[in-house]
Amino acid sequence: GQNIDQPTEMTATEGAIVQINCTYQTSGFNGLFWYQQHAGEAPTFLSYNVLDGLEEKGRFSSFLSRSKGYSYLLLKELQMKDSASYLCAVTGLTGGGNKLTFGTGTQLKVEL
Amino acid sequence: GAVVSQHPSWVICKSGTSVKIECRSLDFQATTMFWYRQFPKQSLMLMATSNEGSKATYEQGVEKDKFLINHASLTLSTLTVTSAHPEDSSFYICSARRQGMNTEAFFGQGTRLTVV
């Protein structure tokens, strides 16, 4: 099976940097995704990691360590619009490697 | 533009009736689609994997006779909530991925179901 853990809530200040951690245990691993979801809306894709290391995309970066079963999403220069839920998701060997299993999600609140 | 389209966006129905939700992939053929359910302030819970031309694969604890899934073509999957009850009220979201495992999942807009 798969077990994915994230902090439930985080609060940060506008303009600051925040790191959202995700740990996972999965039977087989074929990649980790980060999604952003605003209330009442569908998730939107942020990043994808399959190899160890850091992937940078503008204000967002994502890191993966497969040996540790660990990833983080780094958000820089926080803006009020970044207040949302951030979902970590992994693909494993089940479902033909195509199934995406989501973590509990981290609700980020950005304050002035 | 949208890659996956889901309809309706919201629906209110009476207890005991059935509701059908459609999910279409607009610019690629999806042999597999996924249906998720999300309760307030919770994450997405996978309900079932919809397979084109064959039976859906349901996650543990999901009643297949209550949540009917039909994937009749490579671009359309439907979820029918049969004999809906207030506890079925939730946000239902579908997703599809292009061929190959290392691709992002595209999500539909979601359907807010309220059973009264």
Coordinates of N, CA and C in Angstrom, one line a residue:
Chain A
G1 N 0.8 -1.2 0.0 CA 0.0 0.0 0.0 C 0.9 1.2 0.0
Q2 N 0.2 2.4 0.1 CA 0.9 3.7 0.1 C 0.5 4.5 1.3
N3 N 1.5 5.2 1.9 CA 1.2 6.0 3.0 C 2.0 7.3 2.8
I4 N 1.2 8.4 2.7 CA 1.8 9.7 2.4 C 1.4 10.7 3.5
D5 N 2.4 11.4 4.1 CA 2.2 12.3 5.2 C 2.6 13.7 4.9
Q6 N 1.8 14.7 5.3 CA 2.2 16.1 5.2 C 1.6 16.8 6.4
P7 N 2.2 18.0 6.7 CA 1.6 18.7 7.8 C 0.2 19.2 7.4
T8 N -0.6 19.3 8.4 CA -2.0 19.7 8.1 C -2.1 21.2 7.7
E9 N -1.5 22.0 8.5 CA -1.6 23.5 8.3 C -0.2 24.1 8.5
M10 N -0.1 25.2 7.7 CA 1.1 26.1 7.9 C 0.7 27.5 7.7
T11 N 1.4 28.4 8.3 CA 1.1 29.8 8.2 C 2.5 30.5 7.9
A12 N 2.5 31.5 6.9 CA 3.7 32.2 6.6 C 3.3 33.6 6.2
T13 N 4.4 34.4 6.2 CA 4.2 35.9 5.9 C 4.4 36.2 4.4
E14 N 3.7 37.1 3.9 CA 3.8 37.6 2.5 C 5.3 38.0 2.3
G15 N 5.9 37.5 1.2 CA 7.3 37.8 0.9 C 8.3 36.9 1.4
A16 N 7.8 36.0 2.3 CA 8.8 35.0 2.9 C 8.9 33.8 2.1
I17 N 9.7 32.8 2.6 CA 9.8 31.5 2.0 C 9.2 30.4 2.9
V18 N 8.6 29.5 2.3 CA 8.0 28.4 3.1 C 8.3 27.1 2.5
Q19 N 8.6 26.1 3.3 CA 8.9 24.7 2.8 C 7.8 23.8 3.4
I20 N 7.2 23.0 2.5 CA 6.2 22.1 2.8 C 6.7 20.7 2.6
N21 N 6.8 19.9 3.6 CA 7.4 18.6 3.6 C 6.4 17.5 3.3
C22 N 6.9 16.4 2.7 CA 6.0 15.2 2.4 C 6.9 14.0 2.5
T23 N 6.4 13.1 3.3 CA 7.1 11.8 3.4 C 6.2 10.7 2.9
Y24 N 6.7 9.7 2.3 CA 5.9 8.7 1.7 C 6.5 7.3 1.9
Q25 N 5.6 6.3 1.9 CA 6.0 4.9 1.9 C 5.2 4.3 0.8
T26 N 5.8 3.6 -0.2 CA 5.0 3.1 -1.3 C 5.6 1.8 -1.8
S27 N 4.8 0.9 -2.3 CA 5.3 -0.3 -2.9 C 5.6 0.0 -4.3
G28 N 6.9 0.3 -4.5 CA 7.3 0.7 -5.9 C 7.1 2.2 -6.0
F29 N 7.9 2.9 -6.7 CA 7.9 4.3 -6.8 C 8.1 4.7 -8.3
N30 N 7.2 5.6 -8.8 CA 7.3 6.0 -10.2 C 7.2 7.5 -10.4
G31 N 7.4 8.2 -9.3 CA 7.3 9.7 -9.4 C 6.5 10.3 -8.3
L32 N 6.8 11.6 -8.1 CA 6.0 12.3 -7.1 C 5.6 13.7 -7.6
F33 N 4.4 14.0 -7.4 CA 3.8 15.3 -7.9 C 3.4 16.2 -6.8
W34 N 3.5 17.5 -7.1 CA 2.9 18.5 -6.2 C 1.8 19.2 -6.9
Y35 N 0.6 19.4 -6.3 CA -0.5 20.1 -6.8 C -0.9 21.2 -5.9
Q36 N -1.5 22.3 -6.4 CA -2.1 23.3 -5.6 C -3.6 23.3 -5.8
Q37 N -4.3 23.5 -4.7 CA -5.8 23.5 -4.8 C -6.4 24.6 -4.0
H38 N -7.1 25.5 -4.7 CA -7.8 26.5 -4.0 C -9.2 25.9 -3.7
A39 N -9.8 26.4 -2.6 CA -11.1 25.9 -2.1 C -12.1 25.8 -3.2
G40 N -12.8 24.7 -3.4 CA -13.8 24.6 -4.3 C -13.4 24.4 -5.7
E41 N -12.1 24.3 -6.0 CA -11.6 24.2 -7.3 C -10.8 22.9 -7.5
A42 N -10.6 22.5 -8.7 CA -9.8 21.3 -9.0 C -8.3 21.6 -8.8
P43 N -7.5 20.6 -8.5 CA -6.0 20.8 -8.3 C -5.4 21.2 -9.6
T44 N -4.3 22.0 -9.4 CA -3.5 22.4 -10.6 C -2.1 21.9 -10.4
F45 N -1.5 21.4 -11.4 CA -0.1 20.9 -11.4 C 0.9 21.9 -11.1
L46 N 1.8 21.6 -10.2 CA 3.0 22.4 -9.9 C 4.3 21.9 -10.3
S47 N 4.5 20.6 -9.9 CA 5.9 20.0 -10.2 C 5.8 18.5 -10.2
Y48 N 6.9 17.9 -10.8 CA 7.0 16.5 -10.9 C 8.5 16.1 -10.6
N49 N 8.7 15.2 -9.7 CA 10.1 14.6 -9.5 C 10.1 13.1 -9.6
V50 N 11.1 12.6 -10.3 CA 11.2 11.1 -10.4 C 12.7 10.8 -10.0
L51 N 13.6 11.7 -10.2 CA 15.0 11.5 -9.8 C 15.3 12.3 -8.6
D52 N 16.3 11.9 -7.8 CA 16.7 12.7 -6.7 C 17.2 14.1 -7.1
G53 N 16.9 15.1 -6.3 CA 17.4 16.4 -6.5 C 16.3 17.4 -6.5
L54 N 16.8 18.6 -6.9 CA 15.9 19.8 -6.9 C 15.4 20.2 -8.3
E55 N 14.1 20.4 -8.4 CA 13.6 20.9 -9.7 C 13.0 22.3 -9.4
E56 N 13.5 23.3 -10.2 CA 13.1 24.7 -9.9 C 12.3 25.2 -11.1
K57 N 11.2 25.9 -10.7 CA 10.3 26.4 -11.7 C 9.7 27.8 -11.1
G58 N 10.4 28.8 -11.5 CA 10.0 30.1 -11.0 C 10.1 30.3 -9.5
R59 N 9.0 30.7 -8.9 CA 9.0 30.8 -7.4 C 8.8 29.5 -6.7
F60 N 8.6 28.4 -7.4 CA 8.3 27.1 -6.8 C 9.5 26.2 -7.1
S61 N 9.9 25.4 -6.1 CA 10.9 24.4 -6.3 C 10.5 23.1 -5.6
S62 N 10.8 22.0 -6.1 CA 10.5 20.7 -5.4 C 11.7 19.9 -5.4
F63 N 11.9 19.2 -4.2 CA 13.1 18.4 -4.0 C 12.6 16.9 -3.7
L64 N 13.4 16.0 -4.1 CA 13.1 14.6 -3.8 C 14.3 13.8 -3.4
S65 N 14.1 13.0 -2.4 CA 15.1 12.0 -2.0 C 14.4 10.6 -1.9
R66 N 14.7 9.8 -2.9 CA 14.0 8.5 -3.0 C 14.5 7.6 -1.8
S67 N 15.7 7.6 -1.5 CA 16.2 6.7 -0.4 C 15.6 7.1 0.9
K68 N 15.2 8.3 1.1 CA 14.6 8.7 2.4 C 13.0 8.8 2.3
G69 N 12.5 8.6 1.1 CA 11.0 8.7 1.0 C 10.6 10.1 1.3
Y70 N 11.2 11.1 0.8 CA 11.0 12.4 1.3 C 11.0 13.4 0.1
S71 N 10.1 14.4 0.2 CA 10.1 15.5 -0.8 C 9.7 16.7 0.0
Y72 N 10.0 17.9 -0.6 CA 9.5 19.1 -0.1 C 9.2 20.0 -1.3
L73 N 8.3 20.9 -1.0 CA 7.9 22.0 -2.0 C 8.3 23.3 -1.3
L74 N 9.1 24.1 -2.1 CA 9.6 25.4 -1.6 C 8.9 26.5 -2.3
L75 N 8.3 27.4 -1.6 CA 7.6 28.5 -2.2 C 8.4 29.8 -1.8
K76 N 8.9 30.6 -2.8 CA 9.6 31.8 -2.5 C 8.7 33.0 -2.7
E77 N 9.1 34.1 -2.1 CA 8.4 35.4 -2.4 C 6.9 35.2 -2.3
L78 N 6.5 34.7 -1.2 CA 5.1 34.4 -1.0 C 4.2 35.5 -1.3
Q79 N 3.0 35.2 -1.9 CA 2.0 36.2 -2.2 C 0.7 35.7 -1.6
M80 N -0.2 36.6 -1.4 CA -1.5 36.3 -0.8 C -2.2 35.2 -1.5
K81 N -2.1 35.2 -2.9 CA -2.8 34.3 -3.7 C -2.2 32.8 -3.5
D82 N -1.1 32.7 -2.9 CA -0.5 31.4 -2.6 C -1.2 30.7 -1.5
S83 N -2.1 31.3 -0.8 CA -2.9 30.7 0.2 C -3.8 29.6 -0.5
A84 N -3.6 28.4 -0.1 CA -4.2 27.3 -0.8 C -3.8 26.0 -0.1
S85 N -4.4 24.9 -0.6 CA -4.0 23.6 -0.1 C -2.9 23.0 -1.1
Y86 N -1.9 22.4 -0.5 CA -0.8 21.9 -1.4 C -0.8 20.4 -1.2
L87 N -0.9 19.6 -2.3 CA -1.1 18.2 -2.2 C 0.1 17.5 -2.8
C88 N 0.6 16.6 -2.1 CA 1.7 15.7 -2.5 C 1.1 14.4 -3.0
A89 N 1.5 13.9 -4.1 CA 0.9 12.7 -4.7 C 2.0 11.8 -5.3
V90 N 1.9 10.5 -5.1 CA 2.9 9.6 -5.7 C 2.2 8.6 -6.6
T91 N 3.0 8.1 -7.5 CA 2.6 7.0 -8.4 C 3.5 5.8 -8.0
G92 N 2.8 4.6 -7.9 CA 3.5 3.4 -7.6 C 3.4 2.4 -8.6
L93 N 3.5 1.2 -8.2 CA 3.4 0.1 -9.1 C 1.9 -0.4 -9.3
T94 N 1.0 0.0 -8.4 CA -0.4 -0.4 -8.5 C -1.1 0.4 -9.6
G95 N -2.1 -0.2 -10.2 CA -2.9 0.5 -11.2 C -2.0 0.6 -12.5
G96 N -1.1 -0.3 -12.7 CA -0.2 -0.2 -13.9 C 0.7 0.9 -13.8
G97 N 1.0 1.4 -12.6 CA 1.9 2.6 -12.5 C 1.2 3.9 -12.8
N98 N -0.1 3.9 -13.1 CA -0.7 5.1 -13.6 C -1.5 5.8 -12.5
K99 N -1.8 5.1 -11.4 CA -2.6 5.6 -10.4 C -1.9 6.6 -9.5
L100 N -2.6 7.7 -9.2 CA -2.0 8.8 -8.4 C -2.6 8.8 -7.1
T101 N -1.9 8.6 -6.0 CA -2.4 8.6 -4.6 C -2.0 9.9 -3.9
F102 N -2.9 10.6 -3.3 CA -2.7 11.9 -2.7 C -2.4 11.8 -1.2
G103 N -1.6 12.7 -0.8 CA -1.4 12.8 0.7 C -2.5 13.6 1.3
T104 N -2.4 13.9 2.5 CA -3.5 14.5 3.3 C -3.7 16.0 2.9
G105 N -2.6 16.6 2.3 CA -2.7 18.0 1.9 C -2.3 18.9 3.0
T106 N -1.6 20.0 2.7 CA -1.2 21.0 3.6 C -1.9 22.3 3.3
Q107 N -2.7 22.8 4.3 CA -3.4 24.1 4.1 C -2.4 25.2 4.4
L108 N -2.0 26.0 3.5 CA -1.1 27.1 3.7 C -1.9 28.5 3.7
K109 N -1.6 29.2 4.8 CA -2.2 30.5 4.9 C -1.1 31.6 4.9
V110 N -1.2 32.5 3.9 CA -0.2 33.6 3.8 C -0.8 34.8 4.4
E111 N -0.1 35.4 5.3 CA -0.6 36.6 6.0 C 0.3 37.8 5.7
L112 N -0.3 39.0 5.9 CA 0.4 40.2 5.7 C 1.5 40.4 6.8
Chain B
G1 N -6.3 26.2 -22.5 CA -7.7 25.7 -22.3 C -7.7 24.4 -21.5
A2 N -8.9 24.1 -21.2 CA -9.1 22.9 -20.4 C -8.7 21.6 -21.2
V3 N -8.1 20.7 -20.5 CA -7.7 19.4 -21.1 C -8.7 18.4 -20.8
V4 N -9.3 18.5 -19.6 CA -10.3 17.6 -19.1 C -11.5 18.4 -18.7
S5 N -12.7 18.0 -19.2 CA -13.9 18.8 -18.9 C -14.8 17.9 -18.1
Q6 N -15.4 18.4 -17.1 CA -16.3 17.7 -16.2 C -17.6 18.5 -16.1
H7 N -18.7 17.7 -16.2 CA -20.0 18.3 -16.0 C -21.0 17.4 -15.3
P8 N -21.9 18.0 -14.5 CA -22.1 19.4 -14.2 C -21.1 19.9 -13.2
S9 N -21.0 21.2 -13.0 CA -20.1 21.7 -12.0 C -20.7 21.6 -10.6
W10 N -22.0 21.7 -10.6 CA -22.7 21.5 -9.3 C -24.1 20.9 -9.6
V11 N -24.6 20.2 -8.6 CA -25.9 19.6 -8.8 C -26.5 19.4 -7.4
I12 N -27.8 19.6 -7.3 CA -28.6 19.4 -6.1 C -29.7 18.4 -6.5
C13 N -29.7 17.3 -5.7 CA -30.7 16.3 -6.0 C -31.4 15.8 -4.8
K14 N -32.6 15.2 -4.9 CA -33.3 14.7 -3.8 C -32.8 13.3 -3.4
S15 N -32.9 13.0 -2.1 CA -32.5 11.7 -1.6 C -33.2 10.6 -2.3
G16 N -32.5 9.6 -2.7 CA -33.1 8.5 -3.4 C -33.0 8.5 -4.9
T17 N -32.6 9.7 -5.5 CA -32.5 9.8 -6.9 C -31.1 9.5 -7.3
S18 N -30.8 9.4 -8.7 CA -29.5 9.1 -9.2 C -29.0 10.3 -9.9
V19 N -27.7 10.5 -9.9 CA -27.0 11.6 -10.6 C -25.9 11.1 -11.4
K20 N -25.8 11.6 -12.6 CA -24.7 11.2 -13.5 C -23.7 12.4 -13.7
I21 N -22.4 12.1 -13.6 CA -21.4 13.1 -13.8 C -20.5 12.6 -15.0
E22 N -20.3 13.5 -15.9 CA -19.5 13.2 -17.1 C -18.1 13.8 -17.0
C23 N -17.1 13.0 -17.5 CA -15.7 13.5 -17.6 C -15.2 13.2 -19.0
R24 N -14.8 14.3 -19.7 CA -14.3 14.1 -21.0 C -12.8 14.6 -21.1
S25 N -12.0 13.8 -21.8 CA -10.6 14.3 -22.1 C -10.7 15.0 -23.5
L26 N -10.3 16.2 -23.6 CA -10.6 17.0 -24.8 C -9.5 16.9 -25.9
D27 N -8.3 16.7 -25.5 CA -7.3 16.7 -26.6 C -6.4 15.4 -26.6
F28 N -6.7 14.4 -25.9 CA -6.0 13.2 -26.0 C -6.9 12.0 -25.6
Q29 N -6.5 10.8 -26.0 CA -7.3 9.7 -25.7 C -6.9 9.1 -24.4
A30 N -7.8 8.9 -23.5 CA -7.5 8.4 -22.2 C -8.1 7.0 -22.0
T31 N -7.2 6.0 -22.0 CA -7.7 4.6 -21.8 C -8.0 4.4 -20.3
T32 N -7.5 5.3 -19.5 CA -7.7 5.2 -18.0 C -8.1 6.6 -17.5
M33 N -9.1 6.6 -16.7 CA -9.5 7.9 -16.0 C -9.7 7.5 -14.5
F34 N -9.6 8.5 -13.7 CA -9.7 8.3 -12.3 C -10.8 9.1 -11.7
W35 N -11.5 8.6 -10.7 CA -12.6 9.3 -10.0 C -12.2 9.5 -8.6
Y36 N -12.2 10.7 -8.1 CA -11.9 11.0 -6.7 C -13.1 11.7 -6.0
R37 N -13.1 11.6 -4.7 CA -14.1 12.2 -3.9 C -13.3 13.0 -2.8
Q38 N -13.8 14.2 -2.5 CA -13.1 15.1 -1.6 C -14.2 15.7 -0.6
F39 N -14.0 15.4 0.6 CA -14.9 16.0 1.7 C -14.2 17.3 2.1
P40 N -15.0 18.2 2.7 CA -14.4 19.5 3.1 C -13.2 19.4 4.0
K41 N -12.2 20.2 3.6 CA -10.9 20.2 4.3 C -10.2 18.9 4.4
Q42 N -10.5 18.0 3.4 CA -9.8 16.8 3.4 C -9.1 16.6 2.0
S43 N -8.3 15.6 1.8 CA -7.6 15.4 0.6 C -8.4 14.6 -0.4
L44 N -7.9 14.4 -1.6 CA -8.6 13.7 -2.6 C -8.5 12.2 -2.3
M45 N -9.6 11.5 -2.3 CA -9.6 10.1 -2.0 C -10.0 9.4 -3.3
L46 N -9.1 8.5 -3.8 CA -9.4 7.8 -5.0 C -10.6 6.8 -4.8
M47 N -11.6 6.9 -5.7 CA -12.7 6.0 -5.6 C -12.5 4.8 -6.5
A48 N -12.1 5.1 -7.7 CA -12.1 4.0 -8.7 C -11.2 4.4 -9.9
T49 N -10.7 3.4 -10.6 CA -10.0 3.6 -11.9 C -11.0 3.2 -13.0
S50 N -11.2 4.0 -13.9 CA -12.1 3.7 -15.0 C -11.3 3.3 -16.2
N51 N -11.6 2.1 -16.7 CA -10.9 1.5 -17.8 C -11.7 1.4 -19.1
E52 N -11.3 2.0 -20.2 CA -12.0 2.0 -21.4 C -12.3 0.6 -21.9
G53 N -13.5 0.3 -22.1 CA -13.9 -1.0 -22.6 C -13.9 -2.2 -21.6
S54 N -13.7 -1.9 -20.4 CA -13.7 -3.0 -19.4 C -14.2 -2.4 -18.0
K55 N -14.3 -3.3 -17.1 CA -14.9 -2.9 -15.8 C -14.0 -2.0 -15.0
A56 N -14.6 -1.1 -14.3 CA -13.8 -0.2 -13.4 C -13.2 -1.0 -12.3
T57 N -12.1 -0.5 -11.8 CA -11.4 -1.0 -10.6 C -11.7 -0.1 -9.4
Y58 N -12.4 -0.7 -8.4 CA -12.8 0.2 -7.3 C -11.8 0.0 -6.1
E59 N -11.6 1.1 -5.4 CA -10.8 1.1 -4.2 C -11.6 0.4 -3.0
Q60 N -10.8 -0.1 -2.1 CA -11.4 -0.7 -0.9 C -12.4 0.2 -0.2
G61 N -13.6 -0.3 0.0 CA -14.6 0.4 0.8 C -15.5 1.2 -0.1
V62 N -15.3 1.2 -1.4 CA -16.2 2.0 -2.3 C -17.2 1.0 -2.9
E63 N -18.5 1.3 -2.8 CA -19.5 0.3 -3.3 C -19.7 0.5 -4.8
K64 N -19.3 -0.6 -5.5 CA -19.4 -0.5 -7.0 C -20.8 -0.5 -7.5
D65 N -21.8 -1.0 -6.7 CA -23.2 -0.9 -7.1 C -23.8 0.4 -6.9
K66 N -23.2 1.2 -6.0 CA -23.7 2.5 -5.7 C -23.1 3.6 -6.7
F67 N -21.8 3.4 -7.0 CA -21.1 4.3 -7.8 C -20.7 3.6 -9.1
L68 N -21.7 3.8 -10.1 CA -21.5 3.1 -11.3 C -20.6 3.9 -12.3
I69 N -19.6 3.2 -12.8 CA -18.7 3.9 -13.7 C -18.8 3.2 -15.1
N70 N -18.9 4.1 -16.1 CA -18.9 3.6 -17.5 C -17.9 4.4 -18.3
H71 N -17.0 3.6 -19.0 CA -16.0 4.3 -19.8 C -16.1 3.7 -21.2
A72 N -17.1 4.2 -21.9 CA -17.5 3.6 -23.2 C -16.7 4.1 -24.4
S73 N -16.0 5.2 -24.2 CA -15.1 5.6 -25.3 C -13.8 6.1 -24.7
L74 N -12.8 6.4 -25.6 CA -11.5 6.8 -25.2 C -11.5 8.3 -24.7
T75 N -12.6 9.0 -24.8 CA -12.7 10.3 -24.3 C -13.8 10.6 -23.3
L76 N -14.5 9.6 -22.9 CA -15.6 9.9 -22.0 C -15.7 8.8 -20.9
S77 N -15.8 9.2 -19.7 CA -16.1 8.3 -18.5 C -17.2 9.0 -17.8
T78 N -18.1 8.2 -17.3 CA -19.2 8.7 -16.5 C -19.3 8.0 -15.1
L79 N -19.7 8.8 -14.1 CA -19.9 8.3 -12.8 C -21.3 8.5 -12.4
T80 N -22.1 7.5 -12.1 CA -23.4 7.7 -11.6 C -23.6 7.3 -10.2
V81 N -24.0 8.3 -9.4 CA -24.3 8.0 -8.0 C -25.7 7.6 -7.9
T82 N -25.9 6.3 -7.6 CA -27.3 5.8 -7.5 C -27.9 5.9 -6.1
S83 N -29.2 6.1 -6.1 CA -29.9 6.2 -4.8 C -29.1 7.1 -3.9
A84 N -28.9 8.3 -4.3 CA -28.1 9.2 -3.5 C -28.7 9.5 -2.1
H85 N -27.8 9.7 -1.1 CA -28.2 10.0 0.2 C -27.4 11.2 0.7
P86 N -27.9 11.9 1.7 CA -27.1 13.1 2.1 C -25.6 12.9 2.4
E87 N -25.3 11.7 2.9 CA -23.9 11.4 3.2 C -23.0 11.3 1.9
D88 N -23.7 11.2 0.7 CA -23.0 11.2 -0.5 C -22.6 12.6 -1.0
S89 N -23.1 13.6 -0.3 CA -22.8 15.0 -0.7 C -21.3 15.2 -0.6
S90 N -20.7 15.6 -1.6 CA -19.2 15.8 -1.6 C -18.8 16.5 -2.9
F91 N -17.5 16.6 -3.1 CA -16.9 17.2 -4.3 C -16.3 16.0 -5.0
Y92 N -16.8 15.8 -6.3 CA -16.3 14.6 -7.0 C -15.4 15.2 -8.2
I93 N -14.3 14.6 -8.3 CA -13.3 15.1 -9.4 C -12.8 14.0 -10.2
C94 N -12.7 14.2 -11.5 CA -12.1 13.1 -12.4 C -10.8 13.6 -12.8
S95 N -10.0 12.7 -13.3 CA -8.7 13.1 -13.8 C -8.3 12.0 -14.9
A96 N -7.4 12.5 -15.8 CA -6.9 11.6 -16.8 C -5.4 11.9 -17.1
R97 N -4.7 10.9 -17.5 CA -3.3 11.1 -17.8 C -3.0 10.7 -19.2
R98 N -2.1 11.3 -19.8 CA -1.7 10.9 -21.2 C -0.9 9.5 -21.0
Q99 N -0.7 8.8 -22.1 CA 0.0 7.6 -22.1 C 1.4 7.8 -21.5
G100 N 1.9 6.8 -20.8 CA 3.2 7.0 -20.1 C 3.0 7.3 -18.7
M101 N 3.8 6.8 -17.8 CA 3.6 7.0 -16.4 C 4.1 8.4 -15.9
N102 N 5.1 8.9 -16.6 CA 5.7 10.1 -16.1 C 5.1 11.4 -16.6
T103 N 3.8 11.4 -16.5 CA 3.0 12.6 -17.0 C 2.1 13.0 -15.9
E104 N 1.8 14.3 -16.0 CA 0.9 14.9 -14.9 C -0.5 14.4 -15.2
A105 N -1.3 14.5 -14.1 CA -2.7 14.2 -14.2 C -3.4 15.5 -14.4
F106 N -4.3 15.5 -15.4 CA -5.1 16.7 -15.6 C -6.5 16.4 -15.0
F107 N -7.0 17.4 -14.3 CA -8.2 17.3 -13.5 C -9.4 18.0 -14.2
G108 N -10.6 17.4 -14.1 CA -11.7 18.2 -14.4 C -12.0 19.3 -13.4
Q109 N -13.0 20.0 -13.7 CA -13.4 21.2 -12.8 C -14.0 20.8 -11.5
G110 N -14.4 19.5 -11.4 CA -15.1 19.0 -10.2 C -16.6 19.2 -10.2
T111 N -17.3 18.4 -9.5 CA -18.7 18.5 -9.4 C -19.1 18.5 -7.9
R112 N -19.8 19.6 -7.5 CA -20.2 19.7 -6.1 C -21.6 19.1 -6.1
L113 N -21.7 17.9 -5.4 CA -23.0 17.3 -5.3 C -23.6 17.5 -3.9
T114 N -24.8 18.0 -3.9 CA -25.6 18.2 -2.6 C -26.8 17.4 -2.7
V115 N -27.0 16.4 -1.8 CA -28.2 15.6 -1.7 C -29.1 16.1 -0.6
V116 N -30.3 16.4 -0.9 CA -31.2 17.0 0.2 C -32.3 16.1 0.5

